[in-house]
Coordinates of N, CA and C in Angstrom, one line a residue:
M1 N 17.0 -24.7 -83.8 CA 16.8 -25.5 -85.0 C 18.2 -25.6 -85.7
K2 N 18.5 -26.8 -86.1 CA 19.9 -27.0 -86.6 C 19.9 -27.7 -87.9
L3 N 20.9 -27.4 -88.7 CA 21.1 -28.1 -89.9 C 21.6 -29.5 -89.7
R4 N 21.0 -30.4 -90.5 CA 21.4 -31.8 -90.4 C 22.8 -32.1 -90.9
N5 N 23.4 -33.2 -90.4 CA 24.7 -33.7 -90.9 C 24.5 -34.1 -92.4
S6 N 23.2 -34.5 -92.7 CA 23.0 -35.0 -94.1 C 23.2 -33.9 -95.1
F7 N 23.3 -32.6 -94.7 CA 23.7 -31.6 -95.7 C 25.2 -31.7 -95.9
M8 N 25.5 -32.6 -96.9 CA 26.9 -33.0 -97.2 C 27.6 -32.2 -98.3
L9 N 26.9 -31.1 -98.7 CA 27.5 -30.1 -99.6 C 27.8 -30.7 -100.9
V10 N 27.0 -31.7 -101.3 CA 27.1 -32.3 -102.7 C 25.7 -32.2 -103.3
L11 N 25.6 -32.5 -104.6 CA 24.4 -32.4 -105.3 C 23.4 -33.4 -104.8
L12 N 22.1 -33.0 -104.7 CA 21.1 -34.0 -104.4 C 21.0 -35.0 -105.5
T13 N 20.9 -36.3 -105.1 CA 20.9 -37.4 -106.1 C 19.5 -37.6 -106.6
A14 N 19.4 -38.2 -107.7 CA 18.1 -38.4 -108.3 C 17.2 -39.3 -107.4
A15 N 17.9 -40.3 -106.7 CA 17.2 -41.1 -105.8 C 16.6 -40.4 -104.7
A16 N 17.3 -39.4 -104.2 CA 16.8 -38.6 -103.0 C 15.6 -37.8 -103.4
L17 N 15.5 -37.5 -104.7 CA 14.4 -36.6 -105.2 C 13.2 -37.4 -105.7
T18 N 13.3 -38.7 -105.7 CA 12.2 -39.5 -106.3 C 11.0 -39.5 -105.4
T19 N 9.8 -39.2 -105.9 CA 8.6 -39.3 -105.2 C 7.6 -40.2 -105.9
T20 N 6.6 -40.6 -105.1 CA 5.5 -41.4 -105.7 C 4.2 -40.8 -105.4
A21 N 3.2 -41.1 -106.2 CA 1.9 -40.6 -106.0 C 1.3 -41.2 -104.7
E22 N 1.8 -42.3 -104.2 CA 1.3 -42.9 -103.0 C 1.9 -42.3 -101.7
D23 N 2.8 -41.4 -101.9 CA 3.5 -40.8 -100.7 C 3.3 -39.3 -100.7
P24 N 2.2 -38.8 -100.2 CA 1.9 -37.4 -100.3 C 2.9 -36.5 -99.6
A25 N 3.6 -37.0 -98.5 CA 4.6 -36.2 -97.8 C 5.8 -35.9 -98.7
R26 N 6.3 -37.0 -99.4 CA 7.4 -36.8 -100.3 C 7.0 -36.0 -101.5
A27 N 5.8 -36.2 -102.0 CA 5.4 -35.4 -103.1 C 5.3 -33.9 -102.8
A28 N 4.9 -33.6 -101.6 CA 4.8 -32.2 -101.1 C 6.2 -31.6 -101.0
A29 N 7.1 -32.4 -100.4 CA 8.5 -32.0 -100.2 C 9.2 -31.8 -101.5
Q30 N 8.9 -32.7 -102.5 CA 9.5 -32.5 -103.9 C 9.0 -31.2 -104.5
R31 N 7.7 -30.9 -104.3 CA 7.1 -29.7 -104.8 C 7.8 -28.4 -104.2
A32 N 8.1 -28.5 -102.9 CA 8.8 -27.4 -102.2 C 10.2 -27.2 -102.8
F33 N 10.9 -28.4 -103.0 CA 12.2 -28.3 -103.6 C 12.2 -27.6 -105.0
D34 N 11.3 -28.1 -105.8 CA 11.1 -27.5 -107.2 C 10.8 -26.1 -107.1
A35 N 9.9 -25.6 -106.2 CA 9.5 -24.2 -106.2 C 10.6 -23.3 -105.7
H36 N 11.5 -23.8 -104.8 CA 12.5 -23.0 -104.2 C 13.9 -23.0 -104.9
A37 N 14.1 -24.1 -105.6 CA 15.4 -24.3 -106.2 C 15.4 -25.0 -107.6
G38 N 14.9 -26.2 -107.6 CA 14.8 -27.0 -108.8 C 16.1 -27.1 -109.5
K39 N 16.1 -26.8 -110.8 CA 17.3 -27.0 -111.6 C 18.4 -26.0 -111.2
A40 N 18.1 -25.0 -110.5 CA 19.1 -24.0 -110.1 C 20.0 -24.5 -109.0
W41 N 19.6 -25.6 -108.3 CA 20.3 -26.1 -107.2 C 21.7 -26.7 -107.6
E42 N 21.7 -27.5 -108.6 CA 22.9 -28.2 -109.0 C 24.1 -27.3 -109.2
P43 N 24.0 -26.2 -110.0 CA 25.1 -25.3 -110.3 C 25.4 -24.3 -109.2
A44 N 24.5 -24.2 -108.1 CA 24.7 -23.2 -107.1 C 25.8 -23.7 -106.1
R45 N 27.0 -23.2 -106.3 CA 28.1 -23.6 -105.5 C 28.4 -22.7 -104.3
Y46 N 28.4 -21.4 -104.5 CA 28.8 -20.5 -103.5 C 27.6 -19.8 -102.9
F47 N 27.5 -19.8 -101.6 CA 26.4 -19.1 -100.9 C 27.1 -18.1 -99.9
A48 N 26.6 -16.9 -99.9 CA 27.0 -15.9 -98.9 C 25.7 -15.2 -98.4
F49 N 25.6 -14.9 -97.1 CA 24.5 -14.3 -96.5 C 24.8 -13.8 -95.1
T50 N 23.9 -12.9 -94.6 CA 24.0 -12.5 -93.2 C 22.8 -13.1 -92.5
F51 N 23.0 -13.8 -91.4 CA 21.9 -14.3 -90.5 C 21.8 -13.4 -89.3
A52 N 20.7 -12.7 -89.2 CA 20.5 -11.8 -88.1 C 19.2 -12.2 -87.3
V53 N 19.3 -12.0 -86.0 CA 18.1 -12.2 -85.1 C 17.7 -10.9 -84.5
E54 N 16.5 -10.5 -84.6 CA 15.9 -9.3 -84.1 C 14.8 -9.7 -83.0
R55 N 15.0 -9.2 -81.8 CA 14.0 -9.4 -80.8 C 13.4 -8.1 -80.3
E56 N 12.1 -8.1 -80.3 CA 11.4 -6.9 -79.9 C 11.9 -5.6 -80.5
G57 N 12.3 -5.7 -81.8 CA 12.7 -4.6 -82.6 C 14.2 -4.2 -82.5
K58 N 14.9 -5.0 -81.7 CA 16.3 -4.7 -81.5 C 17.2 -5.9 -82.0
L59 N 18.3 -5.5 -82.7 CA 19.2 -6.5 -83.2 C 19.9 -7.3 -82.0
A60 N 19.7 -8.6 -82.0 CA 20.3 -9.4 -80.9 C 21.5 -10.1 -81.3
A61 N 21.7 -10.4 -82.6 CA 22.8 -11.1 -83.1 C 22.9 -11.0 -84.6
S62 N 24.1 -11.1 -85.2 CA 24.3 -11.0 -86.6 C 25.6 -11.7 -87.0
F63 N 25.5 -12.6 -88.0 CA 26.7 -13.4 -88.4 C 26.7 -13.4 -89.9
D64 N 27.9 -13.2 -90.5 CA 28.1 -13.2 -91.9 C 28.7 -14.6 -92.3
H65 N 28.1 -15.2 -93.3 CA 28.5 -16.5 -93.8 C 28.9 -16.5 -95.2
R66 N 29.9 -17.4 -95.5 CA 30.3 -17.6 -96.9 C 30.6 -19.1 -97.0
L67 N 30.1 -19.8 -98.0 CA 30.2 -21.2 -98.0 C 30.4 -21.7 -99.5
D68 N 31.4 -22.6 -99.6 CA 31.6 -23.4 -100.8 C 30.9 -24.7 -100.6
R69 N 29.7 -24.8 -101.3 CA 28.9 -26.0 -101.0 C 29.5 -27.3 -101.6
Y70 N 30.4 -27.2 -102.6 CA 31.0 -28.3 -103.1 C 32.1 -28.9 -102.3
T71 N 32.9 -28.0 -101.6 CA 34.1 -28.5 -100.9 C 33.9 -28.5 -99.4
G72 N 32.9 -27.7 -98.9 CA 32.7 -27.6 -97.5 C 33.5 -26.5 -96.8
E73 N 34.3 -25.7 -97.6 CA 35.1 -24.6 -97.1 C 34.1 -23.5 -96.7
Y74 N 34.3 -22.9 -95.5 CA 33.3 -22.1 -94.9 C 34.0 -21.0 -94.0
R75 N 33.4 -19.8 -94.1 CA 33.9 -18.7 -93.3 C 32.7 -18.1 -92.6
V76 N 32.8 -17.8 -91.3 CA 31.7 -17.1 -90.5 C 32.4 -16.1 -89.7
S77 N 31.8 -14.9 -89.6 CA 32.3 -13.8 -88.7 C 31.1 -13.2 -88.0
G78 N 31.5 -12.5 -86.9 CA 30.5 -11.8 -86.1 C 31.2 -11.3 -84.9
K79 N 30.4 -11.1 -83.8 CA 30.9 -10.6 -82.5 C 30.7 -11.7 -81.4
D80 N 31.7 -11.9 -80.5 CA 31.5 -12.8 -79.4 C 30.7 -12.1 -78.3
K81 N 30.5 -12.8 -77.2 CA 29.6 -12.3 -76.1 C 30.2 -11.1 -75.5
D82 N 31.6 -10.9 -75.7 CA 32.2 -9.7 -75.1 C 32.3 -8.5 -76.1
G83 N 31.7 -8.7 -77.3 CA 31.7 -7.7 -78.3 C 33.0 -7.6 -79.2
N84 N 33.8 -8.7 -79.0 CA 35.0 -8.7 -79.9 C 34.6 -9.3 -81.3
D85 N 35.2 -8.8 -82.3 CA 35.1 -9.4 -83.6 C 35.8 -10.7 -83.7
F86 N 35.1 -11.7 -84.3 CA 35.8 -13.0 -84.6 C 35.6 -13.4 -86.0
V87 N 36.5 -14.2 -86.5 CA 36.5 -14.8 -87.8 C 36.8 -16.3 -87.6
I88 N 36.0 -17.2 -88.2 CA 36.3 -18.6 -88.2 C 36.4 -19.1 -89.6
R89 N 37.5 -19.7 -90.0 CA 37.6 -20.3 -91.3 C 37.8 -21.8 -91.1
M90 N 37.0 -22.7 -91.7 CA 37.1 -24.1 -91.5 C 36.4 -24.9 -92.6
N91 N 36.6 -26.2 -92.6 CA 35.9 -27.1 -93.5 C 34.9 -27.8 -92.7
V92 N 33.6 -27.7 -93.1 CA 32.6 -28.3 -92.3 C 32.5 -29.8 -92.4
N93 N 33.2 -30.4 -93.4 CA 33.3 -31.8 -93.5 C 34.3 -32.4 -92.6
T94 N 35.5 -31.8 -92.5 CA 36.6 -32.3 -91.7 C 36.6 -31.6 -90.3
R95 N 35.9 -30.5 -90.2 CA 35.8 -29.7 -89.0 C 37.2 -29.2 -88.5
E96 N 38.1 -29.0 -89.4 CA 39.4 -28.4 -89.2 C 39.4 -27.0 -89.7
G97 N 40.2 -26.1 -89.0 CA 40.3 -24.8 -89.5 C 41.0 -23.9 -88.5
K98 N 40.8 -22.6 -88.6 CA 41.5 -21.6 -87.8 C 40.5 -20.5 -87.4
A99 N 40.9 -19.8 -86.4 CA 40.0 -18.7 -85.9 C 40.8 -17.5 -85.4
W100 N 40.2 -16.4 -85.4 CA 40.8 -15.1 -85.0 C 39.8 -14.4 -84.1
V101 N 40.3 -13.8 -83.0 CA 39.4 -12.9 -82.2 C 40.2 -11.6 -82.0
A102 N 39.5 -10.5 -82.3 CA 40.1 -9.2 -82.2 C 41.3 -9.1 -83.0
G103 N 41.3 -9.8 -84.1 CA 42.4 -9.8 -85.1 C 43.6 -10.7 -84.7
K104 N 43.5 -11.4 -83.6 CA 44.6 -12.3 -83.2 C 44.3 -13.7 -83.4
P105 N 45.2 -14.6 -83.8 CA 45.0 -16.0 -83.9 C 44.6 -16.6 -82.6
V106 N 43.6 -17.5 -82.6 CA 43.2 -18.3 -81.4 C 44.1 -19.5 -81.3
E107 N 44.6 -19.7 -80.1 CA 45.5 -20.9 -79.8 C 44.6 -22.1 -79.5
E108 N 43.6 -21.9 -78.6 CA 42.8 -23.0 -78.2 C 41.6 -23.1 -79.2
L109 N 41.8 -23.8 -80.3 CA 40.9 -23.8 -81.4 C 39.6 -24.6 -81.2
K110 N 39.6 -25.6 -80.4 CA 38.4 -26.5 -80.4 C 37.1 -25.8 -80.1
P111 N 37.0 -25.0 -79.0 CA 35.7 -24.4 -78.8 C 35.3 -23.4 -79.9
W112 N 36.2 -22.8 -80.6 CA 35.9 -21.9 -81.7 C 35.4 -22.6 -82.9
L113 N 36.1 -23.8 -83.2 CA 35.6 -24.6 -84.3 C 34.3 -25.2 -84.1
E114 N 34.0 -25.6 -82.8 CA 32.7 -26.0 -82.5 C 31.6 -24.9 -82.6
R115 N 32.0 -23.7 -82.2 CA 31.1 -22.6 -82.4 C 30.8 -22.4 -83.9
G116 N 31.9 -22.4 -84.7 CA 31.7 -22.2 -86.1 C 30.8 -23.3 -86.8
Y117 N 31.0 -24.5 -86.4 CA 30.2 -25.6 -86.9 C 28.7 -25.4 -86.5
G118 N 28.5 -25.0 -85.2 CA 27.2 -24.8 -84.8 C 26.5 -23.7 -85.5
R119 N 27.2 -22.6 -85.8 CA 26.6 -21.5 -86.6 C 26.3 -22.1 -88.0
F120 N 27.2 -22.8 -88.6 CA 26.9 -23.4 -89.9 C 25.6 -24.3 -89.9
I121 N 25.6 -25.2 -88.9 CA 24.4 -26.1 -88.8 C 23.1 -25.3 -88.7
N122 N 23.1 -24.3 -87.8 CA 21.8 -23.6 -87.5 C 21.5 -22.6 -88.7
D123 N 22.4 -21.8 -89.0 CA 22.1 -20.6 -89.9 C 21.9 -21.0 -91.3
V124 N 22.7 -22.0 -91.8 CA 22.5 -22.4 -93.2 C 21.2 -23.2 -93.3
Y125 N 20.8 -23.9 -92.3 CA 19.5 -24.6 -92.4 C 18.3 -23.6 -92.4
W126 N 18.4 -22.5 -91.7 CA 17.4 -21.5 -91.8 C 17.4 -20.9 -93.2
L127 N 18.5 -20.8 -93.8 CA 18.5 -20.2 -95.2 C 17.9 -21.2 -96.2
L128 N 18.2 -22.5 -96.1 CA 17.9 -23.5 -97.1 C 16.9 -24.5 -96.8
M129 N 16.2 -24.3 -95.6 CA 15.3 -25.4 -95.2 C 14.3 -25.9 -96.2
P130 N 13.7 -25.1 -97.1 CA 12.8 -25.7 -98.1 C 13.4 -26.6 -99.1
T131 N 14.7 -26.6 -99.2 CA 15.4 -27.5 -100.1 C 16.0 -28.7 -99.4
K132 N 15.8 -28.8 -98.1 CA 16.4 -29.9 -97.3 C 15.5 -31.0 -96.8
L133 N 14.2 -30.9 -97.3 CA 13.2 -31.8 -96.7 C 13.4 -33.3 -97.2
L134 N 14.2 -33.5 -98.3 CA 14.4 -34.8 -98.8 C 15.8 -35.3 -98.5
D135 N 16.5 -34.7 -97.6 CA 17.9 -35.1 -97.3 C 17.9 -36.5 -96.7
D136 N 19.0 -37.2 -96.8 CA 19.2 -38.4 -96.1 C 19.1 -38.2 -94.6
G137 N 18.5 -39.1 -93.9 CA 18.4 -39.0 -92.4 C 17.1 -38.3 -92.0
T138 N 16.3 -37.9 -93.0 CA 15.0 -37.2 -92.6 C 13.9 -38.2 -92.8
H139 N 12.9 -38.0 -92.0 CA 11.7 -38.9 -92.1 C 10.4 -38.0 -92.2
L140 N 9.7 -38.2 -93.3 CA 8.5 -37.4 -93.6 C 7.2 -38.1 -93.3
E141 N 6.3 -37.4 -92.7 CA 5.0 -38.0 -92.4 C 3.9 -36.9 -92.8
Y142 N 3.0 -37.3 -93.6 CA 2.0 -36.4 -94.1 C 1.0 -36.0 -92.9
A143 N 0.9 -34.7 -92.6 CA 0.1 -34.3 -91.5 C -1.2 -33.6 -91.9
G144 N -1.6 -33.7 -93.1 CA -2.9 -33.3 -93.6 C -2.9 -31.9 -94.2
V145 N -4.0 -31.4 -94.5 CA -4.2 -30.1 -95.2 C -4.7 -29.1 -94.2
Q146 N -4.1 -27.9 -94.3 CA -4.5 -26.8 -93.4 C -4.8 -25.6 -94.3
E147 N -5.8 -24.7 -93.9 CA -6.1 -23.5 -94.6 C -5.7 -22.3 -93.8
E148 N -5.1 -21.3 -94.5 CA -4.7 -20.1 -93.8 C -4.5 -19.0 -94.8
G149 N -5.1 -17.8 -94.5 CA -5.0 -16.7 -95.4 C -5.5 -16.9 -96.8
G150 N -6.5 -17.8 -96.9 CA -7.1 -18.0 -98.2 C -6.3 -19.0 -99.0
R151 N -5.3 -19.6 -98.5 CA -4.4 -20.6 -99.2 C -4.6 -21.9 -98.5
S152 N -4.3 -23.0 -99.3 CA -4.4 -24.4 -98.9 C -3.0 -24.9 -98.8
Y153 N -2.7 -25.6 -97.7 CA -1.3 -26.1 -97.5 C -1.3 -27.6 -97.1
D154 N -0.3 -28.3 -97.7 CA 0.1 -29.6 -97.2 C 1.0 -29.4 -96.1
V155 N 0.7 -30.0 -94.9 CA 1.6 -29.9 -93.8 C 2.3 -31.3 -93.6
V156 N 3.7 -31.2 -93.5 CA 4.5 -32.4 -93.5 C 5.2 -32.4 -92.1
K157 N 5.2 -33.5 -91.4 CA 5.9 -33.6 -90.2 C 7.3 -34.2 -90.5
L158 N 8.3 -33.5 -90.0 CA 9.7 -33.8 -90.4 C 10.5 -34.2 -89.1
T159 N 11.0 -35.4 -89.0 CA 11.8 -35.9 -87.9 C 13.1 -36.4 -88.5
F160 N 14.0 -36.7 -87.6 CA 15.4 -37.0 -88.0 C 16.0 -38.2 -87.3
D161 N 16.9 -38.9 -88.1 CA 17.7 -39.9 -87.4 C 18.7 -39.2 -86.4
N162 N 19.6 -40.0 -85.9 CA 20.5 -39.4 -84.9 C 21.6 -38.6 -85.6
V163 N 21.2 -37.5 -86.2 CA 22.1 -36.7 -87.0 C 22.0 -35.2 -86.6
G164 N 23.0 -34.5 -86.9 CA 23.0 -33.0 -86.6 C 23.3 -32.8 -85.1
L165 N 23.1 -31.6 -84.6 CA 23.3 -31.3 -83.2 C 22.1 -31.4 -82.3
T166 N 20.9 -31.4 -82.9 CA 19.7 -31.5 -82.2 C 18.7 -32.4 -82.9
P167 N 19.0 -33.7 -82.9 CA 18.2 -34.7 -83.7 C 16.8 -34.8 -83.2
G168 N 16.5 -34.3 -81.9 CA 15.2 -34.4 -81.4 C 14.2 -33.4 -81.8
D169 N 14.7 -32.4 -82.6 CA 13.8 -31.4 -83.2 C 12.7 -32.0 -84.1
I170 N 11.5 -31.5 -84.0 CA 10.5 -31.9 -84.9 C 9.9 -30.6 -85.6
Y171 N 9.8 -30.7 -87.0 CA 9.4 -29.6 -87.8 C 8.1 -29.9 -88.6
W172 N 7.3 -28.9 -88.8 CA 6.2 -29.0 -89.7 C 6.2 -27.9 -90.7
P173 N 6.8 -28.0 -91.8 CA 6.7 -27.0 -92.9 C 5.3 -27.0 -93.5
W174 N 4.8 -25.9 -93.8 CA 3.5 -25.7 -94.5 C 3.8 -25.4 -96.0
I175 N 3.4 -26.3 -96.9 CA 3.8 -26.2 -98.3 C 2.5 -25.9 -99.1
D176 N 2.5 -24.7 -99.7 CA 1.4 -24.3 -100.6 C 1.1 -25.4 -101.6
R177 N -0.2 -25.8 -101.6 CA -0.6 -26.9 -102.5 C -0.5 -26.5 -104.0
E178 N -0.6 -25.2 -104.3 CA -0.5 -24.8 -105.7 C 0.9 -24.4 -106.1
S179 N 1.6 -23.6 -105.3 CA 2.9 -23.0 -105.7 C 4.1 -23.8 -105.2
G180 N 3.9 -24.6 -104.1 CA 5.0 -25.3 -103.5 C 5.8 -24.4 -102.5
S181 N 5.4 -23.2 -102.3 CA 6.1 -22.2 -101.4 C 5.9 -22.7 -100.0
V182 N 7.0 -22.7 -99.2 CA 7.0 -22.9 -97.8 C 6.7 -21.6 -97.1
D183 N 5.5 -21.4 -96.6 CA 5.2 -20.1 -96.1 C 5.1 -20.1 -94.6
R184 N 5.2 -21.2 -93.9 CA 5.2 -21.3 -92.5 C 6.0 -22.5 -92.0
W185 N 6.6 -22.3 -90.8 CA 7.4 -23.4 -90.2 C 7.0 -23.5 -88.8
D186 N 6.4 -24.6 -88.4 CA 6.1 -24.9 -87.0 C 7.2 -25.8 -86.4
M187 N 7.5 -25.7 -85.2 CA 8.6 -26.5 -84.6 C 8.4 -26.8 -83.1
L188 N 8.8 -28.0 -82.7 CA 9.1 -28.4 -81.4 C 10.5 -28.7 -81.3
L189 N 11.3 -27.9 -80.5 CA 12.7 -28.1 -80.5 C 13.1 -29.1 -79.4
E190 N 14.2 -29.7 -79.6 CA 14.8 -30.7 -78.6 C 14.8 -30.0 -77.2
G191 N 14.3 -30.7 -76.2 CA 14.2 -30.1 -74.9 C 12.9 -29.5 -74.5
M192 N 12.1 -29.2 -75.6 CA 10.7 -28.8 -75.3 C 9.8 -30.0 -75.0
K193 N 8.8 -29.9 -74.2 CA 7.9 -31.0 -74.0 C 7.0 -31.2 -75.2
R194 N 6.6 -32.4 -75.4 CA 5.8 -32.7 -76.6 C 4.4 -32.1 -76.6
D195 N 3.9 -31.7 -75.4 CA 2.6 -31.0 -75.3 C 2.8 -29.5 -75.2
D196 N 4.0 -29.0 -75.3 CA 4.2 -27.5 -75.4 C 3.6 -27.0 -76.7
P197 N 3.2 -25.7 -76.6 CA 2.8 -25.1 -77.9 C 4.0 -25.0 -78.9
K198 N 3.7 -25.3 -80.1 CA 4.7 -25.2 -81.2 C 5.2 -23.8 -81.4
R199 N 6.4 -23.6 -81.7 CA 6.9 -22.3 -82.1 C 6.6 -22.2 -83.6
V200 N 6.1 -21.0 -84.0 CA 5.6 -20.8 -85.4 C 6.4 -19.6 -85.9
F201 N 6.9 -19.8 -87.2 CA 7.5 -18.7 -87.9 C 6.8 -18.6 -89.3
R202 N 6.4 -17.4 -89.7 CA 5.8 -17.2 -91.0 C 6.8 -16.5 -91.9
F203 N 6.9 -16.9 -93.1 CA 7.9 -16.5 -94.1 C 7.3 -15.4 -95.0
S204 N 8.2 -14.4 -95.2 CA 7.7 -13.2 -96.0 C 8.9 -12.6 -96.7
E205 N 8.7 -11.6 -97.5 CA 9.7 -10.8 -98.2 C 10.6 -11.7 -99.1
W206 N 10.0 -12.2 -100.1 CA 10.7 -13.2 -101.0 C 11.6 -12.5 -102.0
K207 N 12.7 -13.2 -102.3 CA 13.6 -12.8 -103.3 C 14.1 -14.0 -104.0
T208 N 14.3 -13.9 -105.4 CA 15.0 -14.9 -106.1 C 16.4 -14.5 -106.5
I209 N 17.4 -15.3 -106.0 CA 18.8 -14.9 -106.2 C 19.5 -16.2 -106.8
G210 N 20.2 -16.0 -107.9 CA 20.8 -17.2 -108.5 C 19.9 -18.3 -108.9
G211 N 18.6 -17.9 -109.1 CA 17.6 -18.9 -109.5 C 17.0 -19.6 -108.3
I212 N 17.4 -19.3 -107.1 CA 16.9 -19.9 -105.9 C 16.0 -18.9 -105.1
R213 N 14.9 -19.3 -104.6 CA 13.9 -18.5 -104.0 C 14.1 -18.5 -102.5
F214 N 14.2 -17.3 -101.9 CA 14.4 -17.2 -100.5 C 13.4 -16.3 -99.8
S215 N 12.9 -16.7 -98.7 CA 12.2 -15.8 -97.8 C 13.3 -15.1 -97.0
T216 N 13.3 -13.7 -97.0 CA 14.3 -13.0 -96.3 C 13.9 -12.6 -94.9
V217 N 12.7 -12.8 -94.5 CA 12.2 -12.4 -93.2 C 11.3 -13.6 -92.7
R218 N 11.6 -14.1 -91.5 CA 10.8 -15.1 -90.8 C 10.4 -14.6 -89.5
T219 N 9.1 -14.4 -89.3 CA 8.5 -13.7 -88.1 C 7.8 -14.7 -87.2
S220 N 8.1 -14.7 -85.9 CA 7.5 -15.6 -84.9 C 6.0 -15.2 -84.8
D221 N 5.2 -16.2 -84.3 CA 3.8 -16.0 -84.2 C 3.4 -14.8 -83.3
D222 N 4.2 -14.6 -82.3 CA 3.9 -13.5 -81.3 C 4.5 -12.2 -81.8
G223 N 5.2 -12.2 -82.9 CA 5.8 -11.0 -83.5 C 7.0 -10.4 -82.8
K224 N 7.5 -11.1 -81.7 CA 8.6 -10.6 -81.0 C 10.0 -10.9 -81.6
T225 N 10.0 -12.0 -82.4 CA 11.3 -12.4 -83.0 C 11.2 -12.4 -84.5
R226 N 12.3 -11.9 -85.1 CA 12.4 -12.0 -86.6 C 13.7 -12.5 -86.9
I227 N 13.8 -13.5 -87.8 CA 15.0 -14.0 -88.4 C 15.2 -13.3 -89.7
L228 N 16.3 -12.6 -89.9 CA 16.5 -11.8 -91.1 C 17.6 -12.4 -91.9
L229 N 17.4 -12.7 -93.1 CA 18.4 -13.3 -94.0 C 18.7 -12.3 -95.1
Q230 N 19.9 -11.6 -94.9 CA 20.2 -10.4 -95.7 C 21.5 -10.7 -96.5
N231 N 21.7 -9.8 -97.5 CA 23.0 -9.8 -98.3 C 23.2 -11.2 -98.9
I232 N 22.1 -11.8 -99.4 CA 22.2 -13.1 -100.0 C 22.9 -13.1 -101.3
D233 N 23.9 -14.0 -101.6 CA 24.5 -14.1 -102.9 C 24.7 -15.5 -103.2
V234 N 24.4 -15.9 -104.4 CA 24.5 -17.3 -104.9 C 25.2 -17.2 -106.2
Q235 N 26.3 -18.0 -106.3 CA 27.1 -18.0 -107.6 C 27.5 -19.4 -107.9
R236 N 27.9 -19.6 -109.2 CA 28.3 -20.8 -109.7 C 29.8 -21.1 -109.4
E237 N 30.5 -20.1 -109.1 CA 31.9 -20.2 -108.8 C 32.2 -19.4 -107.5
V238 N 33.2 -19.8 -106.8 CA 33.6 -19.1 -105.6 C 34.4 -17.8 -105.9
P239 N 34.0 -16.7 -105.6 CA 34.7 -15.4 -105.9 C 36.1 -15.5 -105.2
A240 N 37.1 -14.9 -105.9 CA 38.4 -14.9 -105.4 C 38.5 -14.2 -104.0
S241 N 39.2 -14.8 -103.1 CA 39.4 -14.3 -101.8 C 38.1 -14.3 -100.9
A242 N 37.0 -14.9 -101.4 CA 35.8 -14.8 -100.6 C 35.9 -15.6 -99.3
L243 N 36.7 -16.6 -99.3 CA 36.8 -17.4 -98.1 C 38.1 -17.2 -97.3
D244 N 38.8 -16.1 -97.6 CA 40.0 -15.7 -96.9 C 39.7 -15.1 -95.6

């Protein structure tokens, strides 16, 4: 699952947030935005977090992210497939930047900047998905009401224009009809057959940071995979040296 190009790191416009009573999909998406961010979104400039993947109880991958949402300046670090530490600093709007592996500057930058942009696209979308349903380039279709765990949910089908790295992805966020909380995310990823079983992740372990509400654990339906969103920080200004 990938973050859309429509995440342009600027404030959501009033037009993008307009909903009507005649459009239940947009109304549900607006309710999700309000529940997870609302007025806290506009001043939230700096985001930092760790995106980790756990498979069958073992850590499979972990990446540290720092983002200036206003300018697109971005830093991601982690380990490559050979176990070497890497750091990528770039601007996600211009896709220009620098990279270091094992403490040494990388000469052939293109594959590393592509890797950095891919991590930005994927991992930041995981972090902020409930706030991204009304982005430009998204198409919402109301998929009805579902009941689970004693709660009632509006299910919205989310498809995309030819944007992002995997525009063929299809998502179904489950939005609590009372609270607006996105508690479940069903998906058919690009490359999957349309009659394949959907992948399902359930959201848990909620925290409110900088006025924005985050699920810090997303667990697959079979229990084998967990997406962990750790060390989350949200600030109105970029801390000194945060993106160095």
